[in-house]
Short mmCIF file of C-alpha atoms and ligand atoms in Angstrom, two decimals:
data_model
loop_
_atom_site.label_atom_id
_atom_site.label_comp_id
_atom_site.label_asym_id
_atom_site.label_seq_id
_atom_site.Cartn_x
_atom_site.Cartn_y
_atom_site.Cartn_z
CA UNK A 236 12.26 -2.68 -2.88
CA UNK A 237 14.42 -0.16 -1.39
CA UNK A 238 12.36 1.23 1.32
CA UNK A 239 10.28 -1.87 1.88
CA UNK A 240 11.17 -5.01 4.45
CA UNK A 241 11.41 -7.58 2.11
CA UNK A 242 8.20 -9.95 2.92
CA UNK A 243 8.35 -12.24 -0.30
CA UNK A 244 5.83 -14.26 -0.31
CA UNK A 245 7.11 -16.91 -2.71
CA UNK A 246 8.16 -20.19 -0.45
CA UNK A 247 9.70 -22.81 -1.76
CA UNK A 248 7.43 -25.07 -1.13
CA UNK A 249 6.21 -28.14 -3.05
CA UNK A 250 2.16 -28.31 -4.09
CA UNK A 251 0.37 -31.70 -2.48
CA UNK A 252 -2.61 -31.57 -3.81
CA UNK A 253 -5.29 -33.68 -1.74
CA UNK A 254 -6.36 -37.52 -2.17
CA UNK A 255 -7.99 -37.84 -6.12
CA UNK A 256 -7.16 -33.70 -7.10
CA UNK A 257 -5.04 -33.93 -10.01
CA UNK A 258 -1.59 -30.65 -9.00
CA UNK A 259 -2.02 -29.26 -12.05
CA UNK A 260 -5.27 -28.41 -11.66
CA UNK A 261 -4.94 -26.77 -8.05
CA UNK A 262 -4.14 -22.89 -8.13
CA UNK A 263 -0.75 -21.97 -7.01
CA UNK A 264 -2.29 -18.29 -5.19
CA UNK A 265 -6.13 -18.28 -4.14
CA UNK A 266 -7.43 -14.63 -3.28
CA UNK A 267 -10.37 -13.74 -1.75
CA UNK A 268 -12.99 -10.57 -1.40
CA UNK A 269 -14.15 -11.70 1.42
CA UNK A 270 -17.77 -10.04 1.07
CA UNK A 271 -21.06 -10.20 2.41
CA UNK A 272 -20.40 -9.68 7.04
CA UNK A 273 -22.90 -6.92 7.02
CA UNK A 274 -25.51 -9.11 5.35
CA UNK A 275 -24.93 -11.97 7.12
CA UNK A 276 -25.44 -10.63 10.52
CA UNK A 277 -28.25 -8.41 9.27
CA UNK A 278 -30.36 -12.18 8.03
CA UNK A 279 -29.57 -13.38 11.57
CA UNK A 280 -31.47 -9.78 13.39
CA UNK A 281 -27.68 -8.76 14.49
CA UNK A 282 -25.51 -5.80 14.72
CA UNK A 283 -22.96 -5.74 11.21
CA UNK A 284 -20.27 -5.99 13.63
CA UNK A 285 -21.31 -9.75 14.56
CA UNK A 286 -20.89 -10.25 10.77
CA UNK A 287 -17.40 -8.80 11.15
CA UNK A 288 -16.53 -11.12 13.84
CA UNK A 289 -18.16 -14.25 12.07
CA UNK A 290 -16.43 -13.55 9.50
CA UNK A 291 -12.70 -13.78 11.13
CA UNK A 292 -13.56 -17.00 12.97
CA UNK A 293 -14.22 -18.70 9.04
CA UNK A 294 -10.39 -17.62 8.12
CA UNK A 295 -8.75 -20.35 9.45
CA UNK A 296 -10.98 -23.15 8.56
CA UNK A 297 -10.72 -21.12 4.53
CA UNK A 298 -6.65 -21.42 4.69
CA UNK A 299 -6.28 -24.84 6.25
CA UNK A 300 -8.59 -26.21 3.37
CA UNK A 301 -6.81 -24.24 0.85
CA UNK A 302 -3.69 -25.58 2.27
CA UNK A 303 -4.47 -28.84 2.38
CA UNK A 304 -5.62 -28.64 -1.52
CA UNK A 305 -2.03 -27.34 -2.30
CA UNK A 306 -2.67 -23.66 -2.66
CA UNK A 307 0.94 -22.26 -1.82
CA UNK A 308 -0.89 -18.43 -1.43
CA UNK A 309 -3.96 -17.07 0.10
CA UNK A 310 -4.63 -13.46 -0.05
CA UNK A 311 -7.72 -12.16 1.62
CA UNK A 312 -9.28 -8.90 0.76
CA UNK A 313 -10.56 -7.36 4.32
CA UNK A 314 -10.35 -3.94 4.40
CA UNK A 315 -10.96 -1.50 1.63
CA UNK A 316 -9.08 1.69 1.13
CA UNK A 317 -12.83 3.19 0.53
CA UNK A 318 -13.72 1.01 3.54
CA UNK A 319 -12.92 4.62 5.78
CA UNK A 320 -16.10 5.69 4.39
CA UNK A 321 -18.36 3.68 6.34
CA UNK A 322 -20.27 4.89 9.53
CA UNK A 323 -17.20 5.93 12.33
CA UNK A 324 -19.01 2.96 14.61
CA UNK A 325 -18.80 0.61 11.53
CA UNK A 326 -15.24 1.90 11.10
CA UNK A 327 -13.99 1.56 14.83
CA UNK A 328 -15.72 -2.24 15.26
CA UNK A 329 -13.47 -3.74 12.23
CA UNK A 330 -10.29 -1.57 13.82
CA UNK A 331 -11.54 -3.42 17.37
CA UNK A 332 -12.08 -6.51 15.97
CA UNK A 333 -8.28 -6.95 14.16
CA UNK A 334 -6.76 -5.42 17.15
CA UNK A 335 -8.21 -7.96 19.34
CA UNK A 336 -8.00 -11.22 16.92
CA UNK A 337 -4.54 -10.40 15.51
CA UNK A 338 -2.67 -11.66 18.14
CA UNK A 339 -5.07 -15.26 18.43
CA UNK A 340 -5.08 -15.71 14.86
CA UNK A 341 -1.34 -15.29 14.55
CA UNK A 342 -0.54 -17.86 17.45
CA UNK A 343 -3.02 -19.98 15.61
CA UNK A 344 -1.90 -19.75 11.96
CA UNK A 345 1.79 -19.58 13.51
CA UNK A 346 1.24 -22.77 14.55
CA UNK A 347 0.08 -24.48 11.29
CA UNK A 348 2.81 -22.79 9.88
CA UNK A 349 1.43 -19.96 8.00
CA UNK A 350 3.51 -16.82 7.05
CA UNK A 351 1.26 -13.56 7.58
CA UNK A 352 1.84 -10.82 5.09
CA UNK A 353 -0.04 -7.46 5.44
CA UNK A 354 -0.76 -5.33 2.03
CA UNK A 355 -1.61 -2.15 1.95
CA UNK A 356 -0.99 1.42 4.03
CA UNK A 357 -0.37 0.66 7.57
CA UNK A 358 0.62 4.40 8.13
CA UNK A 359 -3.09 5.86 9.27
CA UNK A 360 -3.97 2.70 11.52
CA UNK A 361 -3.60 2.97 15.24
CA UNK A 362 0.39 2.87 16.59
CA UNK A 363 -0.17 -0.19 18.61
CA UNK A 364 -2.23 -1.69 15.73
CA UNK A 365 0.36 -1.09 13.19
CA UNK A 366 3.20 -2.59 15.67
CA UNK A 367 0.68 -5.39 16.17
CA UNK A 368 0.51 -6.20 12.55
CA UNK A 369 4.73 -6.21 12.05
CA UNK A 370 5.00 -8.58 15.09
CA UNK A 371 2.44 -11.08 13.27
CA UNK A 372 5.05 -10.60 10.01
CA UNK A 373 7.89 -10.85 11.99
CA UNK A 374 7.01 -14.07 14.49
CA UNK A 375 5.80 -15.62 11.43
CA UNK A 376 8.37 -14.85 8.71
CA UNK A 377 10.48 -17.93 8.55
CA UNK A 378 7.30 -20.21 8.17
CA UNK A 379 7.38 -22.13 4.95
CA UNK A 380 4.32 -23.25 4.71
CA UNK A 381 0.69 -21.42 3.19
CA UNK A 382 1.53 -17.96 2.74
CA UNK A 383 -1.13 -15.75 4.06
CA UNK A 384 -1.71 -12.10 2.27
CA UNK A 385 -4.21 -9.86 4.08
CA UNK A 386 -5.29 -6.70 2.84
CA UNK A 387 -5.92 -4.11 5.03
CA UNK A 388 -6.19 -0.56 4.27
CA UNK A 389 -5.28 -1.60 0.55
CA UNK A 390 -6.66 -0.29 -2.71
CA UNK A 391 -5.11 -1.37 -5.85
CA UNK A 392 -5.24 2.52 -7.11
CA UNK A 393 -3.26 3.32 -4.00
CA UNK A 394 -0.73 0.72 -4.13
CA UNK A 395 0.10 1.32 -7.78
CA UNK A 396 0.28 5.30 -6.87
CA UNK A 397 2.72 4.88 -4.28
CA UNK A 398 4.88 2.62 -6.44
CA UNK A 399 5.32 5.33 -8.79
CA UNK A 400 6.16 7.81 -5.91
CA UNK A 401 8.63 5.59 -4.68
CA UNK A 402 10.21 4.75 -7.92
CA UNK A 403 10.52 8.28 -8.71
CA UNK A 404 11.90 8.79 -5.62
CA UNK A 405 14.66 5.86 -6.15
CA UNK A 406 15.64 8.65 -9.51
CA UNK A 407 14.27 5.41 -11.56
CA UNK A 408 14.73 6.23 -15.33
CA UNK A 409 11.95 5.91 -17.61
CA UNK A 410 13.52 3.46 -19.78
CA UNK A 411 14.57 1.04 -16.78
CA UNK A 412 10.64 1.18 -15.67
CA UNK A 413 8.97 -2.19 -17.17
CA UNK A 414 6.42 -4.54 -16.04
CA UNK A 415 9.17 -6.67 -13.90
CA UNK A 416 10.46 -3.86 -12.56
CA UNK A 417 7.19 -2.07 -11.63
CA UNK A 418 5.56 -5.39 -9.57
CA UNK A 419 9.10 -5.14 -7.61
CA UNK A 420 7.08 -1.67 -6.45
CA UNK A 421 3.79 -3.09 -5.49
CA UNK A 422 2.83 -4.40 -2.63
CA UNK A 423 2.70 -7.80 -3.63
CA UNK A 424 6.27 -8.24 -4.37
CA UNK A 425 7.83 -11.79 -4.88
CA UNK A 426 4.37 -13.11 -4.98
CA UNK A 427 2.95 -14.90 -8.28
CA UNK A 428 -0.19 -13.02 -9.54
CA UNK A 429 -3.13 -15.06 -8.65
CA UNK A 430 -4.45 -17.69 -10.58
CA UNK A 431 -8.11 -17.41 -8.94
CA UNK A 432 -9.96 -14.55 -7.58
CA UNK A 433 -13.63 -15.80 -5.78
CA UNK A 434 -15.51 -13.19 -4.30
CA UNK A 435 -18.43 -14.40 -1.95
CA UNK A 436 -21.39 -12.25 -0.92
CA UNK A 437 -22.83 -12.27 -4.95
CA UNK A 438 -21.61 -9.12 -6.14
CA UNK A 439 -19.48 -8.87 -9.30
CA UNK A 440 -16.68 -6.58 -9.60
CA UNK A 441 -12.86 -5.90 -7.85
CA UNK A 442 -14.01 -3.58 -5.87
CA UNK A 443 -9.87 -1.86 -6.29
CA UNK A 444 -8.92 -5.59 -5.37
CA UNK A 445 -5.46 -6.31 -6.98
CA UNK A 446 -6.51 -4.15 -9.55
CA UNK A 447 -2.61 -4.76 -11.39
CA UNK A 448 -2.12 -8.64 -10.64
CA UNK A 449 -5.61 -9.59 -11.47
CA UNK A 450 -4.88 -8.80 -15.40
CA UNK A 451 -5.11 -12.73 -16.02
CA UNK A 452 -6.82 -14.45 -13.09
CA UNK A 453 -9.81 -16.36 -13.57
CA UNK A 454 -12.34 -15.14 -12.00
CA UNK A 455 -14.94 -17.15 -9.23
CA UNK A 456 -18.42 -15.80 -7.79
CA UNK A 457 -20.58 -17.16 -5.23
CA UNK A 458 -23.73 -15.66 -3.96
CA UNK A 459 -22.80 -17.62 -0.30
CA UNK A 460 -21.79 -15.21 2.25
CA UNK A 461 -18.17 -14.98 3.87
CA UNK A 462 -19.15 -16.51 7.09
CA UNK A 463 -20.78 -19.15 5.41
CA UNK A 464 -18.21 -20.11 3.31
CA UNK A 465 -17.56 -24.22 4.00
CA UNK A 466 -15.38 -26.78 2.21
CA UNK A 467 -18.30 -27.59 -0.60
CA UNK A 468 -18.41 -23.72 -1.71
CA UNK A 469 -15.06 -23.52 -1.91
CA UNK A 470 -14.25 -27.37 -3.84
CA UNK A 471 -16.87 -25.71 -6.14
CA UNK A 472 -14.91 -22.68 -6.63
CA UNK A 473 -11.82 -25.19 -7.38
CA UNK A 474 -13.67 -27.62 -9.60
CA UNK A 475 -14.04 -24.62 -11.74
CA UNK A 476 -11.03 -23.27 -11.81
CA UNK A 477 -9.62 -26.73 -13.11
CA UNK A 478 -12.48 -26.16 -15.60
CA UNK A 479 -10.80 -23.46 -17.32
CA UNK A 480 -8.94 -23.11 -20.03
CA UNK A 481 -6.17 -20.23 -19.77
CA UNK A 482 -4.64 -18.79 -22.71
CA UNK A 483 -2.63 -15.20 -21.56
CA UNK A 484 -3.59 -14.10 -24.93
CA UNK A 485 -2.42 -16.76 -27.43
CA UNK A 486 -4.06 -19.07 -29.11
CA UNK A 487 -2.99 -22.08 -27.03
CA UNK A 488 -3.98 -23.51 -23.59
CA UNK A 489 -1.01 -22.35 -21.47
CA UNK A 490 0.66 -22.52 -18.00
CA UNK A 491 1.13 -18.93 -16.39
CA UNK A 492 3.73 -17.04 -19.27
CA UNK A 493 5.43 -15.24 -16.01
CA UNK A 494 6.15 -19.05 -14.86
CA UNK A 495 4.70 -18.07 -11.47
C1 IPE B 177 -17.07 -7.44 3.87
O1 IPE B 177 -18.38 -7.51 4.29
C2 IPE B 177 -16.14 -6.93 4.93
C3 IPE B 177 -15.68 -5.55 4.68
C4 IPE B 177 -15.88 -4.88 3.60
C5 IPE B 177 -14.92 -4.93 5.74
P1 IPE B 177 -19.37 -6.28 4.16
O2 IPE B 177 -19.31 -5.47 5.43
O3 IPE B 177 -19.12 -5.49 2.92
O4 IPE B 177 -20.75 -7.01 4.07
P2 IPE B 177 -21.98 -6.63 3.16
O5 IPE B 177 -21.51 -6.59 1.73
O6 IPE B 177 -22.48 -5.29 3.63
O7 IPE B 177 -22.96 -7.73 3.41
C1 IPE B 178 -14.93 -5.21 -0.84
O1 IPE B 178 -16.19 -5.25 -0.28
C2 IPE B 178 -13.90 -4.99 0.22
C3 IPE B 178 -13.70 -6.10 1.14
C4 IPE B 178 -14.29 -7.27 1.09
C5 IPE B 178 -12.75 -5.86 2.17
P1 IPE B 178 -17.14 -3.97 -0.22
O2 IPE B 178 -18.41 -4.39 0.38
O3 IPE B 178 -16.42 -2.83 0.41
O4 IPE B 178 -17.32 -3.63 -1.78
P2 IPE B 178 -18.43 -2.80 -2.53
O5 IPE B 178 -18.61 -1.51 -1.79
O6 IPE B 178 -19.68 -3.62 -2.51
O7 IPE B 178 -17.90 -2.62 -3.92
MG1 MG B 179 -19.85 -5.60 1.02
#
């Protein structure tokens, strides 16, 4: 919108699903809540901050498997807005840790030909951290294939507060505001809702994950934690999702009503 760089993250491009995994059953936008560092590391005798770092290094191998299933876009949930109130050390490892894997992961993910999209409030994050995260959108923005959507400093109560504050400051009317109009606002603009949320780590809730977009996505589980996430967890989280039977509401099976 208006005071936003346009970062769609709808490409154009075709799903191709894997050997024996029928399209139609492969969901067009995968996101993640990418839970359970802290316990990780903690099982192993480590500091949480090892968890943190395990936890990067299983990104990649996550989106290249999505990808290869044909899921067009991955968003992954990696820093809370209610993350701040963790222990300052806690706090400054994760700032560390994207500050010094931001510029590997992009080169990496550039060159499988992701597009990286940050959500959320960049505004209290370190200057160079915040000029580290546009260069990632920017090197990457003509990509066309996986779209990547990470989270950082998001909230989904935040997100839909500033949309209001910007659309009042745009003078929008209150007739014009609808539900088209208001995801133009969000964060996620020009990106289809997603069809399946799977949270790892065994908890059950959003956690003020995509609090707005998640009003019809199926919803996945796991008690496996985010480092250990492999190809069979996540095959198992697909096998379900092609297991479900989506209605939006009516009384018949149906494809996404937005068309997304
Ligand atoms: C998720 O792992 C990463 C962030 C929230 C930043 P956690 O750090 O929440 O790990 P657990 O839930 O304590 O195991
Ligand atoms: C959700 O995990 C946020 C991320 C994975 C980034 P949390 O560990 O912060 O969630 P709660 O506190 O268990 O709800
Ligand atoms: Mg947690």
């Amino acid at each position: 919108m208006s005071n936003q760089p346009n970062l769609s993250c709808s490409n154009p491009v075709p799903r191709h699903a894997g050997a024996g995994v029928q399209s139609d059953l492969i969901p067009g936008h995968v996101a993640i809540i990418m839970d359970g560092n802290g316990r990780w590391a903690e099982r192993q005798g480590l500091p949480r901050k090892a968890g943190h770092r395990r936890g990067v290094s299983n990104i990649r191998r996550i989106v290249e498997l999505l990808a290869q299933r044909g899921v067009r876009v991955v968003t992954l949930y990696a820093f809370s807005t209610e993350n701040w109130s963790r222990p300052t050390d806690e706090v400054d490892s994760l700032m560390a840790i994207l500050a010094e894997e931001i510029g590997p992961q992009t080169r990496e993910l550039h060159r499988a030909g992701v597009k990286l999209v940050h959500l959320g409030d960049m505004t209290p994050l370190d200057p160079a951290l915040q000029e580290a995260i546009r260069q990632a959108q920017d090197t990457t923005r003509y990509n066309v294939g996986v779209t990547v959507n990470v989270a950082f400093n998001y909230g989904g109560r935040d997100e839909i507060l500033q949309a209001v504050r910007r659309m009042i400051a745009d003078g929008i009317v209150p007739e014009a505001v609808d539900e088209s109009l208001f995801s133009r606002y969000l964060y996620t603009d020009g990106c289809p809702d997603p069809d399946l949320i799977i949270r790892t780590g065994g908890e059950q809730r959003l956690s003020n994950f995509l609090i707005w977009q998640a009003a019809y996505s199926e919803y996945y589980h796991t008690p496996v934690l985010w480092p250990d996430l492999d190809a069979e967890d996540l095959d198992r989280a697909l096998g379900a999702y092609g297991q479900r039977q989506r209605r939006f509401g009516s009384l018949d099976v149906q494809d996404d009503p937005s068309g997304e």
